[in-house]
Amino acid sequence: MKAKTQKQEVKNHLEKFGHLTSKIANDSYGISRLSDIIFRLRNDGWDIKTIDQEHVSRYGNKGTHAIYQLN
């Protein structure tokens, strides 16, 4: 079977599930620079919005992470 590109993996995931996070991209596909792939997909005309979700780290630090969602 022909290997897929990371960009194709992200496209397929978004089409199947409608959303993707960096953690899922890294754990499932070995993608460490999801934001770059999202940038390129947007340049290709994909309508992807970013939702910033707040979280607290295991050390108690507050932060946010992005959820990329198809519109």
N, CA, C and O atoms as a Maestro MAE file, in Angstrom:
{
 s_m_m2io_version
 :::
 2.0.0
}

f_m_ct {
 s_m_title
 :::
 protein
 m_atom[284] {
  # First column is atom index #
  i_m_mmod_type
  r_m_x_coord
  r_m_y_coord
  r_m_z_coord
  i_m_residue_number
  s_m_chain_name
  s_m_pdb_residue_name
  s_m_pdb_atom_name
  i_m_atomic_number
  :::
  1 25 0.847 -1.189 0.000 1 A "MET " " N  " 7
  2 3 0.000 0.000 0.000 1 A "MET " " CA " 6
  3 2 0.884 1.241 0.000 1 A "MET " " C  " 6
  4 15 1.874 1.311 0.728 1 A "MET " " O  " 8
  5 25 0.524 2.201 -0.808 2 A "LYS " " N  " 7
  6 3 1.287 3.440 -0.902 2 A "LYS " " CA " 6
  7 2 1.146 4.259 0.382 2 A "LYS " " C  " 6
  8 15 0.046 4.418 0.911 2 A "LYS " " O  " 8
  9 25 2.265 4.772 0.871 3 A "ALA " " N  " 7
  10 3 2.251 5.588 2.088 3 A "ALA " " CA " 6
  11 2 1.532 6.899 1.822 3 A "ALA " " C  " 6
  12 15 1.690 7.497 0.758 3 A "ALA " " O  " 8
  13 25 0.747 7.340 2.783 4 A "LYS " " N  " 7
  14 3 0.032 8.609 2.683 4 A "LYS " " CA " 6
  15 2 0.923 9.734 3.180 4 A "LYS " " C  " 6
  16 15 1.817 9.521 3.998 4 A "LYS " " O  " 8
  17 25 0.670 10.917 2.682 5 A "THR " " N  " 7
  18 3 1.366 12.079 3.213 5 A "THR " " CA " 6
  19 2 0.688 12.499 4.512 5 A "THR " " C  " 6
  20 15 -0.454 12.129 4.781 5 A "THR " " O  " 8
  21 25 1.406 13.271 5.304 6 A "GLN " " N  " 7
  22 3 0.807 13.790 6.537 6 A "GLN " " CA " 6
  23 2 -0.390 14.677 6.205 6 A "GLN " " C  " 6
  24 15 -1.401 14.657 6.906 6 A "GLN " " O  " 8
  25 25 -0.267 15.444 5.144 7 A "LYS " " N  " 7
  26 3 -1.376 16.310 4.731 7 A "LYS " " CA " 6
  27 2 -2.615 15.473 4.405 7 A "LYS " " C  " 6
  28 15 -3.728 15.833 4.787 7 A "LYS " " O  " 8
  29 25 -2.420 14.360 3.704 8 A "GLN " " N  " 7
  30 3 -3.547 13.489 3.378 8 A "GLN " " CA " 6
  31 2 -4.129 12.846 4.624 8 A "GLN " " C  " 6
  32 15 -5.345 12.689 4.728 8 A "GLN " " O  " 8
  33 25 -3.278 12.473 5.571 9 A "GLU " " N  " 7
  34 3 -3.765 11.898 6.836 9 A "GLU " " CA " 6
  35 2 -4.664 12.896 7.563 9 A "GLU " " C  " 6
  36 15 -5.717 12.524 8.082 9 A "GLU " " O  " 8
  37 25 -4.249 14.161 7.601 10 A "VAL " " N  " 7
  38 3 -5.034 15.198 8.273 10 A "VAL " " CA " 6
  39 2 -6.355 15.411 7.540 10 A "VAL " " C  " 6
  40 15 -7.407 15.510 8.172 10 A "VAL " " O  " 8
  41 25 -6.306 15.482 6.221 11 A "LYS " " N  " 7
  42 3 -7.538 15.644 5.431 11 A "LYS " " CA " 6
  43 2 -8.521 14.511 5.715 11 A "LYS " " C  " 6
  44 15 -9.704 14.743 5.964 11 A "LYS " " O  " 8
  45 25 -8.009 13.287 5.672 12 A "ASN " " N  " 7
  46 3 -8.875 12.127 5.915 12 A "ASN " " CA " 6
  47 2 -9.477 12.159 7.312 12 A "ASN " " C  " 6
  48 15 -10.659 11.865 7.490 12 A "ASN " " O  " 8
  49 25 -8.669 12.516 8.297 13 A "HIS " " N  " 7
  50 3 -9.158 12.569 9.679 13 A "HIS " " CA " 6
  51 2 -10.245 13.634 9.828 13 A "HIS " " C  " 6
  52 15 -11.286 13.382 10.434 13 A "HIS " " O  " 8
  53 25 -10.002 14.821 9.276 14 A "LEU " " N  " 7
  54 3 -10.995 15.892 9.370 14 A "LEU " " CA " 6
  55 2 -12.292 15.510 8.665 14 A "LEU " " C  " 6
  56 15 -13.378 15.813 9.159 14 A "LEU " " O  " 8
  57 25 -12.190 14.856 7.532 15 A "GLU " " N  " 7
  58 3 -13.399 14.440 6.816 15 A "GLU " " CA " 6
  59 2 -14.165 13.372 7.592 15 A "GLU " " C  " 6
  60 15 -15.395 13.355 7.576 15 A "GLU " " O  " 8
  61 25 -13.446 12.491 8.265 16 A "LYS " " N  " 7
  62 3 -14.101 11.402 9.001 16 A "LYS " " CA " 6
  63 2 -14.665 11.857 10.346 16 A "LYS " " C  " 6
  64 15 -15.785 11.494 10.705 16 A "LYS " " O  " 8
  65 25 -13.882 12.661 11.100 17 A "PHE " " N  " 7
  66 3 -14.271 13.010 12.470 17 A "PHE " " CA " 6
  67 2 -14.688 14.475 12.648 17 A "PHE " " C  " 6
  68 15 -15.373 14.803 13.617 17 A "PHE " " O  " 8
  69 25 -14.284 15.359 11.727 18 A "GLY " " N  " 7
  70 3 -14.688 16.757 11.791 18 A "GLY " " CA " 6
  71 2 -13.786 17.649 12.629 18 A "GLY " " C  " 6
  72 15 -13.910 18.872 12.572 18 A "GLY " " O  " 8
  73 25 -12.886 17.066 13.401 19 A "HIS " " N  " 7
  74 3 -11.989 17.871 14.240 19 A "HIS " " CA " 6
  75 2 -10.697 17.107 14.499 19 A "HIS " " C  " 6
  76 15 -10.633 15.893 14.306 19 A "HIS " " O  " 8
  77 25 -9.662 17.832 14.942 20 A "LEU " " N  " 7
  78 3 -8.370 17.224 15.209 20 A "LEU " " CA " 6
  79 2 -7.575 18.120 16.153 20 A "LEU " " C  " 6
  80 15 -7.640 19.346 16.062 20 A "LEU " " O  " 8
  81 25 -6.828 17.499 17.057 21 A "THR " " N  " 7
  82 3 -5.928 18.231 17.948 21 A "THR " " CA " 6
  83 2 -4.493 17.771 17.676 21 A "THR " " C  " 6
  84 15 -4.267 16.737 17.047 21 A "THR " " O  " 8
  85 25 -3.543 18.547 18.158 22 A "SER " " N  " 7
  86 3 -2.132 18.177 17.994 22 A "SER " " CA " 6
  87 2 -1.816 16.859 18.677 22 A "SER " " C  " 6
  88 15 -1.030 16.069 18.155 22 A "SER " " O  " 8
  89 25 -2.411 16.608 19.830 23 A "LYS " " N  " 7
  90 3 -2.157 15.359 20.552 23 A "LYS " " CA " 6
  91 2 -2.633 14.163 19.739 23 A "LYS " " C  " 6
  92 15 -1.910 13.174 19.609 23 A "LYS " " O  " 8
  93 25 -3.831 14.243 19.194 24 A "ILE " " N  " 7
  94 3 -4.349 13.149 18.380 24 A "ILE " " CA " 6
  95 2 -3.487 12.970 17.132 24 A "ILE " " C  " 6
  96 15 -3.172 11.842 16.752 24 A "ILE " " O  " 8
  97 25 -3.102 14.082 16.490 25 A "ALA " " N  " 7
  98 3 -2.273 14.013 15.291 25 A "ALA " " CA " 6
  99 2 -0.933 13.355 15.598 25 A "ALA " " C  " 6
  100 15 -0.441 12.546 14.811 25 A "ALA " " O  " 8
  101 25 -0.349 13.694 16.726 26 A "ASN " " N  " 7
  102 3 0.939 13.125 17.101 26 A "ASN " " CA " 6
  103 2 0.796 11.650 17.466 26 A "ASN " " C  " 6
  104 15 1.560 10.812 16.987 26 A "ASN " " O  " 8
  105 25 -0.176 11.335 18.308 27 A "ASP " " N  " 7
  106 3 -0.365 9.954 18.761 27 A "ASP " " CA " 6
  107 2 -0.783 9.018 17.629 27 A "ASP " " C  " 6
  108 15 -0.316 7.881 17.566 27 A "ASP " " O  " 8
  109 25 -1.652 9.479 16.740 28 A "SER " " N  " 7
  110 3 -2.211 8.614 15.701 28 A "SER " " CA " 6
  111 2 -1.382 8.552 14.427 28 A "SER " " C  " 6
  112 15 -1.314 7.512 13.774 28 A "SER " " O  " 8
  113 25 -0.744 9.682 14.073 29 A "TYR " " N  " 7
  114 3 -0.089 9.759 12.771 29 A "TYR " " CA " 6
  115 2 1.371 10.186 12.830 29 A "TYR " " C  " 6
  116 15 2.028 10.266 11.792 29 A "TYR " " O  " 8
  117 25 1.891 10.460 14.021 30 A "GLY " " N  " 7
  118 3 3.280 10.902 14.154 30 A "GLY " " CA " 6
  119 2 3.516 12.304 13.639 30 A "GLY " " C  " 6
  120 15 4.639 12.652 13.275 30 A "GLY " " O  " 8
  121 25 2.468 13.115 13.603 31 A "ILE " " N  " 7
  122 3 2.551 14.489 13.106 31 A "ILE " " CA " 6
  123 2 2.841 15.418 14.279 31 A "ILE " " C  " 6
  124 15 2.063 15.489 15.230 31 A "ILE " " O  " 8
  125 25 3.967 16.131 14.207 32 A "SER " " N  " 7
  126 3 4.334 17.019 15.309 32 A "SER " " CA " 6
  127 2 4.103 18.490 14.969 32 A "SER " " C  " 6
  128 15 4.159 19.335 15.862 32 A "SER " " O  " 8
  129 25 3.846 18.816 13.705 33 A "ARG " " N  " 7
  130 3 3.627 20.212 13.297 33 A "ARG " " CA " 6
  131 2 2.266 20.353 12.614 33 A "ARG " " C  " 6
  132 15 2.176 20.748 11.451 33 A "ARG " " O  " 8
  133 25 1.213 20.024 13.358 34 A "LEU " " N  " 7
  134 3 -0.138 20.072 12.813 34 A "LEU " " CA " 6
  135 2 -0.498 21.467 12.339 34 A "LEU " " C  " 6
  136 15 -1.164 21.610 11.314 34 A "LEU " " O  " 8
  137 25 -0.078 22.502 13.056 35 A "SER " " N  " 7
  138 3 -0.441 23.870 12.677 35 A "SER " " CA " 6
  139 2 0.055 24.211 11.268 35 A "SER " " C  " 6
  140 15 -0.614 24.949 10.545 35 A "SER " " O  " 8
  141 25 1.212 23.688 10.872 36 A "ASP " " N  " 7
  142 3 1.726 23.927 9.525 36 A "ASP " " CA " 6
  143 2 0.848 23.257 8.479 36 A "ASP " " C  " 6
  144 15 0.568 23.846 7.435 36 A "ASP " " O  " 8
  145 25 0.415 22.043 8.747 37 A "ILE " " N  " 7
  146 3 -0.451 21.341 7.796 37 A "ILE " " CA " 6
  147 2 -1.797 22.039 7.689 37 A "ILE " " C  " 6
  148 15 -2.346 22.159 6.594 37 A "ILE " " O  " 8
  149 25 -2.336 22.501 8.811 38 A "ILE " " N  " 7
  150 3 -3.599 23.250 8.796 38 A "ILE " " CA " 6
  151 2 -3.428 24.525 7.971 38 A "ILE " " C  " 6
  152 15 -4.308 24.876 7.185 38 A "ILE " " O  " 8
  153 25 -2.305 25.219 8.142 39 A "PHE " " N  " 7
  154 3 -2.009 26.425 7.365 39 A "PHE " " CA " 6
  155 2 -2.043 26.119 5.865 39 A "PHE " " C  " 6
  156 15 -2.644 26.861 5.089 39 A "PHE " " O  " 8
  157 25 -1.397 25.029 5.466 40 A "ARG " " N  " 7
  158 3 -1.356 24.663 4.042 40 A "ARG " " CA " 6
  159 2 -2.726 24.247 3.528 40 A "ARG " " C  " 6
  160 15 -3.068 24.552 2.385 40 A "ARG " " O  " 8
  161 25 -3.517 23.557 4.343 41 A "LEU " " N  " 7
  162 3 -4.867 23.180 3.928 41 A "LEU " " CA " 6
  163 2 -5.745 24.415 3.750 41 A "LEU " " C  " 6
  164 15 -6.539 24.488 2.813 41 A "LEU " " O  " 8
  165 25 -5.600 25.374 4.642 42 A "ARG " " N  " 7
  166 3 -6.356 26.626 4.493 42 A "ARG " " CA " 6
  167 2 -5.961 27.339 3.203 42 A "ARG " " C  " 6
  168 15 -6.820 27.892 2.515 42 A "ARG " " O  " 8
  169 25 -4.680 27.334 2.872 43 A "ASN " " N  " 7
  170 3 -4.223 27.932 1.609 43 A "ASN " " CA " 6
  171 2 -4.783 27.192 0.402 43 A "ASN " " C  " 6
  172 15 -4.926 27.776 -0.672 43 A "ASN " " O  " 8
  173 25 -5.098 25.921 0.567 44 A "ASP " " N  " 7
  174 3 -5.709 25.121 -0.500 44 A "ASP " " CA " 6
  175 2 -7.218 25.328 -0.572 44 A "ASP " " C  " 6
  176 15 -7.879 24.754 -1.437 44 A "ASP " " O  " 8
  177 25 -7.772 26.148 0.334 45 A "GLY " " N  " 7
  178 3 -9.197 26.453 0.299 45 A "GLY " " CA " 6
  179 2 -10.050 25.725 1.321 45 A "GLY " " C  " 6
  180 15 -11.269 25.896 1.324 45 A "GLY " " O  " 8
  181 25 -9.462 24.932 2.175 46 A "TRP " " N  " 7
  182 3 -10.236 24.243 3.204 46 A "TRP " " CA " 6
  183 2 -10.696 25.244 4.259 46 A "TRP " " C  " 6
  184 15 -9.921 26.101 4.685 46 A "TRP " " O  " 8
  185 25 -11.949 25.138 4.677 47 A "ASP " " N  " 7
  186 3 -12.528 26.029 5.685 47 A "ASP " " CA " 6
  187 2 -12.390 25.363 7.054 47 A "ASP " " C  " 6
  188 15 -13.248 24.585 7.469 47 A "ASP " " O  " 8
  189 25 -11.304 25.681 7.739 48 A "ILE " " N  " 7
  190 3 -10.989 25.080 9.034 48 A "ILE " " CA " 6
  191 2 -10.908 26.188 10.077 48 A "ILE " " C  " 6
  192 15 -10.161 27.153 9.912 48 A "ILE " " O  " 8
  193 25 -11.681 26.044 11.152 49 A "LYS " " N  " 7
  194 3 -11.597 27.045 12.211 49 A "LYS " " CA " 6
  195 2 -10.806 26.491 13.385 49 A "LYS " " C  " 6
  196 15 -10.712 25.279 13.579 49 A "LYS " " O  " 8
  197 25 -10.246 27.396 14.154 50 A "THR " " N  " 7
  198 3 -9.477 27.043 15.348 50 A "THR " " CA " 6
  199 2 -10.286 27.394 16.583 50 A "THR " " C  " 6
  200 15 -10.757 28.522 16.728 50 A "THR " " O  " 8
  201 25 -10.443 26.439 17.457 51 A "ILE " " N  " 7
  202 3 -11.109 26.649 18.739 51 A "ILE " " CA " 6
  203 2 -10.033 26.511 19.810 51 A "ILE " " C  " 6
  204 15 -9.386 25.468 19.910 51 A "ILE " " O  " 8
  205 25 -9.839 27.543 20.601 52 A "ASP " " N  " 7
  206 3 -8.877 27.489 21.704 52 A "ASP " " CA " 6
  207 2 -9.578 26.952 22.947 52 A "ASP " " C  " 6
  208 15 -10.523 27.557 23.452 52 A "ASP " " O  " 8
  209 25 -9.105 25.818 23.429 53 A "GLN " " N  " 7
  210 3 -9.677 25.203 24.615 53 A "GLN " " CA " 6
  211 2 -8.708 25.341 25.778 53 A "GLN " " C  " 6
  212 15 -7.529 25.006 25.664 53 A "GLN " " O  " 8
  213 25 -9.221 25.839 26.897 54 A "GLU " " N  " 7
  214 3 -8.390 26.005 28.082 54 A "GLU " " CA " 6
  215 2 -8.187 24.665 28.767 54 A "GLU " " C  " 6
  216 15 -9.051 23.790 28.722 54 A "GLU " " O  " 8
  217 25 -7.034 24.521 29.401 55 A "HIS " " N  " 7
  218 3 -6.734 23.320 30.167 55 A "HIS " " CA " 6
  219 2 -5.770 23.662 31.291 55 A "HIS " " C  " 6
  220 15 -5.170 24.737 31.305 55 A "HIS " " O  " 8
  221 25 -5.632 22.755 32.214 56 A "VAL " " N  " 7
  222 3 -4.663 22.884 33.310 56 A "VAL " " CA " 6
  223 2 -3.714 21.701 33.193 56 A "VAL " " C  " 6
  224 15 -4.148 20.551 33.117 56 A "VAL " " O  " 8
  225 25 -2.421 21.987 33.178 57 A "SER " " N  " 7
  226 3 -1.431 20.927 33.042 57 A "SER " " CA " 6
  227 2 -1.349 20.102 34.319 57 A "SER " " C  " 6
  228 15 -1.922 20.461 35.348 57 A "SER " " O  " 8
  229 25 -0.640 19.011 34.233 58 A "ARG " " N  " 7
  230 3 -0.471 18.159 35.418 58 A "ARG " " CA " 6
  231 2 0.287 18.863 36.525 58 A "ARG " " C  " 6
  232 15 0.276 18.414 37.671 58 A "ARG " " O  " 8
  233 25 0.951 19.974 36.189 59 A "TYR " " N  " 7
  234 3 1.679 20.766 37.180 59 A "TYR " " CA " 6
  235 2 0.864 21.950 37.694 59 A "TYR " " C  " 6
  236 15 1.358 22.752 38.487 59 A "TYR " " O  " 8
  237 25 -0.384 22.058 37.241 60 A "GLY " " N  " 7
  238 3 -1.269 23.116 37.691 60 A "GLY " " CA " 6
  239 2 -1.194 24.399 36.881 60 A "GLY " " C  " 6
  240 15 -1.820 25.395 37.245 60 A "GLY " " O  " 8
  241 25 -0.436 24.391 35.784 61 A "ASN " " N  " 7
  242 3 -0.330 25.580 34.942 61 A "ASN " " CA " 6
  243 2 -1.500 25.658 33.974 61 A "ASN " " C  " 6
  244 15 -1.889 24.657 33.372 61 A "ASN " " O  " 8
  245 25 -2.057 26.856 33.831 62 A "LYS " " N  " 7
  246 3 -3.153 27.059 32.899 62 A "LYS " " CA " 6
  247 2 -2.595 27.343 31.508 62 A "LYS " " C  " 6
  248 15 -1.541 27.960 31.352 62 A "LYS " " O  " 8
  249 25 -3.323 26.882 30.515 63 A "GLY " " N  " 7
  250 3 -2.912 27.122 29.137 63 A "GLY " " CA " 6
  251 2 -4.058 26.838 28.192 63 A "GLY " " C  " 6
  252 15 -5.181 26.573 28.621 63 A "GLY " " O  " 8
  253 25 -3.773 26.895 26.922 64 A "THR " " N  " 7
  254 3 -4.781 26.562 25.913 64 A "THR " " CA " 6
  255 2 -4.155 25.642 24.871 64 A "THR " " C  " 6
  256 15 -2.940 25.626 24.676 64 A "THR " " O  " 8
  257 25 -5.008 24.885 24.218 65 A "HIS " " N  " 7
  258 3 -4.573 24.114 23.067 65 A "HIS " " CA " 6
  259 2 -5.632 24.252 21.972 65 A "HIS " " C  " 6
  260 15 -6.804 24.508 22.250 65 A "HIS " " O  " 8
  261 25 -5.202 24.081 20.741 66 A "ALA " " N  " 7
  262 3 -6.080 24.306 19.602 66 A "ALA " " CA " 6
  263 2 -6.816 23.021 19.223 66 A "ALA " " C  " 6
  264 15 -6.249 21.929 19.229 66 A "ALA " " O  " 8
  265 25 -8.078 23.187 18.897 67 A "ILE " " N  " 7
  266 3 -8.869 22.144 18.265 67 A "ILE " " CA " 6
  267 2 -9.196 22.672 16.876 67 A "ILE " " C  " 6
  268 15 -9.827 23.720 16.739 67 A "ILE " " O  " 8
  269 25 -8.772 21.956 15.856 68 A "TYR " " N  " 7
  270 3 -9.051 22.359 14.475 68 A "TYR " " CA " 6
  271 2 -10.310 21.640 14.024 68 A "TYR " " C  " 6
  272 15 -10.420 20.420 14.146 68 A "TYR " " O  " 8
  273 25 -11.262 22.411 13.500 69 A "GLN " " N  " 7
  274 3 -12.579 21.868 13.169 69 A "GLN " " CA " 6
  275 2 -12.993 22.318 11.782 69 A "GLN " " C  " 6
  276 15 -12.811 23.478 11.415 69 A "GLN " " O  " 8
  277 25 -13.554 21.391 11.010 70 A "LEU " " N  " 7
  278 3 -14.097 21.753 9.707 70 A "LEU " " CA " 6
  279 2 -15.352 22.587 9.885 70 A "LEU " " C  " 6
  280 15 -16.180 22.306 10.752 70 A "LEU " " O  " 8
  281 25 -15.484 23.598 9.074 71 A "ASN " " N  " 7
  282 3 -16.710 24.422 9.099 71 A "ASN " " CA " 6
  283 2 -17.703 23.867 8.112 71 A "ASN " " C  " 6
  284 15 -18.801 24.407 7.971 71 A "ASN " " O  " 8
  :::
 }
 m_bond[283] {
  # First column is bond index #
  i_m_from
  i_m_to
  i_m_order
  :::
  1 1 2 1
  2 2 3 1
  3 3 4 2
  4 3 5 1
  5 5 6 1
  6 6 7 1
  7 7 8 2
  8 7 9 1
  9 9 10 1
  10 10 11 1
  11 11 12 2
  12 11 13 1
  13 13 14 1
  14 14 15 1
  15 15 16 2
  16 15 17 1
  17 17 18 1
  18 18 19 1
  19 19 20 2
  20 19 21 1
  21 21 22 1
  22 22 23 1
  23 23 24 2
  24 23 25 1
  25 25 26 1
  26 26 27 1
  27 27 28 2
  28 27 29 1
  29 29 30 1
  30 30 31 1
  31 31 32 2
  32 31 33 1
  33 33 34 1
  34 34 35 1
  35 35 36 2
  36 35 37 1
  37 37 38 1
  38 38 39 1
  39 39 40 2
  40 39 41 1
  41 41 42 1
  42 42 43 1
  43 43 44 2
  44 43 45 1
  45 45 46 1
  46 46 47 1
  47 47 48 2
  48 47 49 1
  49 49 50 1
  50 50 51 1
  51 51 52 2
  52 51 53 1
  53 53 54 1
  54 54 55 1
  55 55 56 2
  56 55 57 1
  57 57 58 1
  58 58 59 1
  59 59 60 2
  60 59 61 1
  61 61 62 1
  62 62 63 1
  63 63 64 2
  64 63 65 1
  65 65 66 1
  66 66 67 1
  67 67 68 2
  68 67 69 1
  69 69 70 1
  70 70 71 1
  71 71 72 2
  72 71 73 1
  73 73 74 1
  74 74 75 1
  75 75 76 2
  76 75 77 1
  77 77 78 1
  78 78 79 1
  79 79 80 2
  80 79 81 1
  81 81 82 1
  82 82 83 1
  83 83 84 2
  84 83 85 1
  85 85 86 1
  86 86 87 1
  87 87 88 2
  88 87 89 1
  89 89 90 1
  90 90 91 1
  91 91 92 2
  92 91 93 1
  93 93 94 1
  94 94 95 1
  95 95 96 2
  96 95 97 1
  97 97 98 1
  98 98 99 1
  99 99 100 2
  100 99 101 1
  101 101 102 1
  102 102 103 1
  103 103 104 2
  104 103 105 1
  105 105 106 1
  106 106 107 1
  107 107 108 2
  108 107 109 1
  109 109 110 1
  110 110 111 1
  111 111 112 2
  112 111 113 1
  113 113 114 1
  114 114 115 1
  115 115 116 2
  116 115 117 1
  117 117 118 1
  118 118 119 1
  119 119 120 2
  120 119 121 1
  121 121 122 1
  122 122 123 1
  123 123 124 2
  124 123 125 1
  125 125 126 1
  126 126 127 1
  127 127 128 2
  128 127 129 1
  129 129 130 1
  130 130 131 1
  131 131 132 2
  132 131 133 1
  133 133 134 1
  134 134 135 1
  135 135 136 2
  136 135 137 1
  137 137 138 1
  138 138 139 1
  139 139 140 2
  140 139 141 1
  141 141 142 1
  142 142 143 1
  143 143 144 2
  144 143 145 1
  145 145 146 1
  146 146 147 1
  147 147 148 2
  148 147 149 1
  149 149 150 1
  150 150 151 1
  151 151 152 2
  152 151 153 1
  153 153 154 1
  154 154 155 1
  155 155 156 2
  156 155 157 1
  157 157 158 1
  158 158 159 1
  159 159 160 2
  160 159 161 1
  161 161 162 1
  162 162 163 1
  163 163 164 2
  164 163 165 1
  165 165 166 1
  166 166 167 1
  167 167 168 2
  168 167 169 1
  169 169 170 1
  170 170 171 1
  171 171 172 2
  172 171 173 1
  173 173 174 1
  174 174 175 1
  175 175 176 2
  176 175 177 1
  177 177 178 1
  178 178 179 1
  179 179 180 2
  180 179 181 1
  181 181 182 1
  182 182 183 1
  183 183 184 2
  184 183 185 1
  185 185 186 1
  186 186 187 1
  187 187 188 2
  188 187 189 1
  189 189 190 1
  190 190 191 1
  191 191 192 2
  192 191 193 1
  193 193 194 1
  194 194 195 1
  195 195 196 2
  196 195 197 1
  197 197 198 1
  198 198 199 1
  199 199 200 2
  200 199 201 1
  201 201 202 1
  202 202 203 1
  203 203 204 2
  204 203 205 1
  205 205 206 1
  206 206 207 1
  207 207 208 2
  208 207 209 1
  209 209 210 1
  210 210 211 1
  211 211 212 2
  212 211 213 1
  213 213 214 1
  214 214 215 1
  215 215 216 2
  216 215 217 1
  217 217 218 1
  218 218 219 1
  219 219 220 2
  220 219 221 1
  221 221 222 1
  222 222 223 1
  223 223 224 2
  224 223 225 1
  225 225 226 1
  226 226 227 1
  227 227 228 2
  228 227 229 1
  229 229 230 1
  230 230 231 1
  231 231 232 2
  232 231 233 1
  233 233 234 1
  234 234 235 1
  235 235 236 2
  236 235 237 1
  237 237 238 1
  238 238 239 1
  239 239 240 2
  240 239 241 1
  241 241 242 1
  242 242 243 1
  243 243 244 2
  244 243 245 1
  245 245 246 1
  246 246 247 1
  247 247 248 2
  248 247 249 1
  249 249 250 1
  250 250 251 1
  251 251 252 2
  252 251 253 1
  253 253 254 1
  254 254 255 1
  255 255 256 2
  256 255 257 1
  257 257 258 1
  258 258 259 1
  259 259 260 2
  260 259 261 1
  261 261 262 1
  262 262 263 1
  263 263 264 2
  264 263 265 1
  265 265 266 1
  266 266 267 1
  267 267 268 2
  268 267 269 1
  269 269 270 1
  270 270 271 1
  271 271 272 2
  272 271 273 1
  273 273 274 1
  274 274 275 1
  275 275 276 2
  276 275 277 1
  277 277 278 1
  278 278 279 1
  279 279 280 2
  280 279 281 1
  281 281 282 1
  282 282 283 1
  283 283 284 2
  :::
 }
}
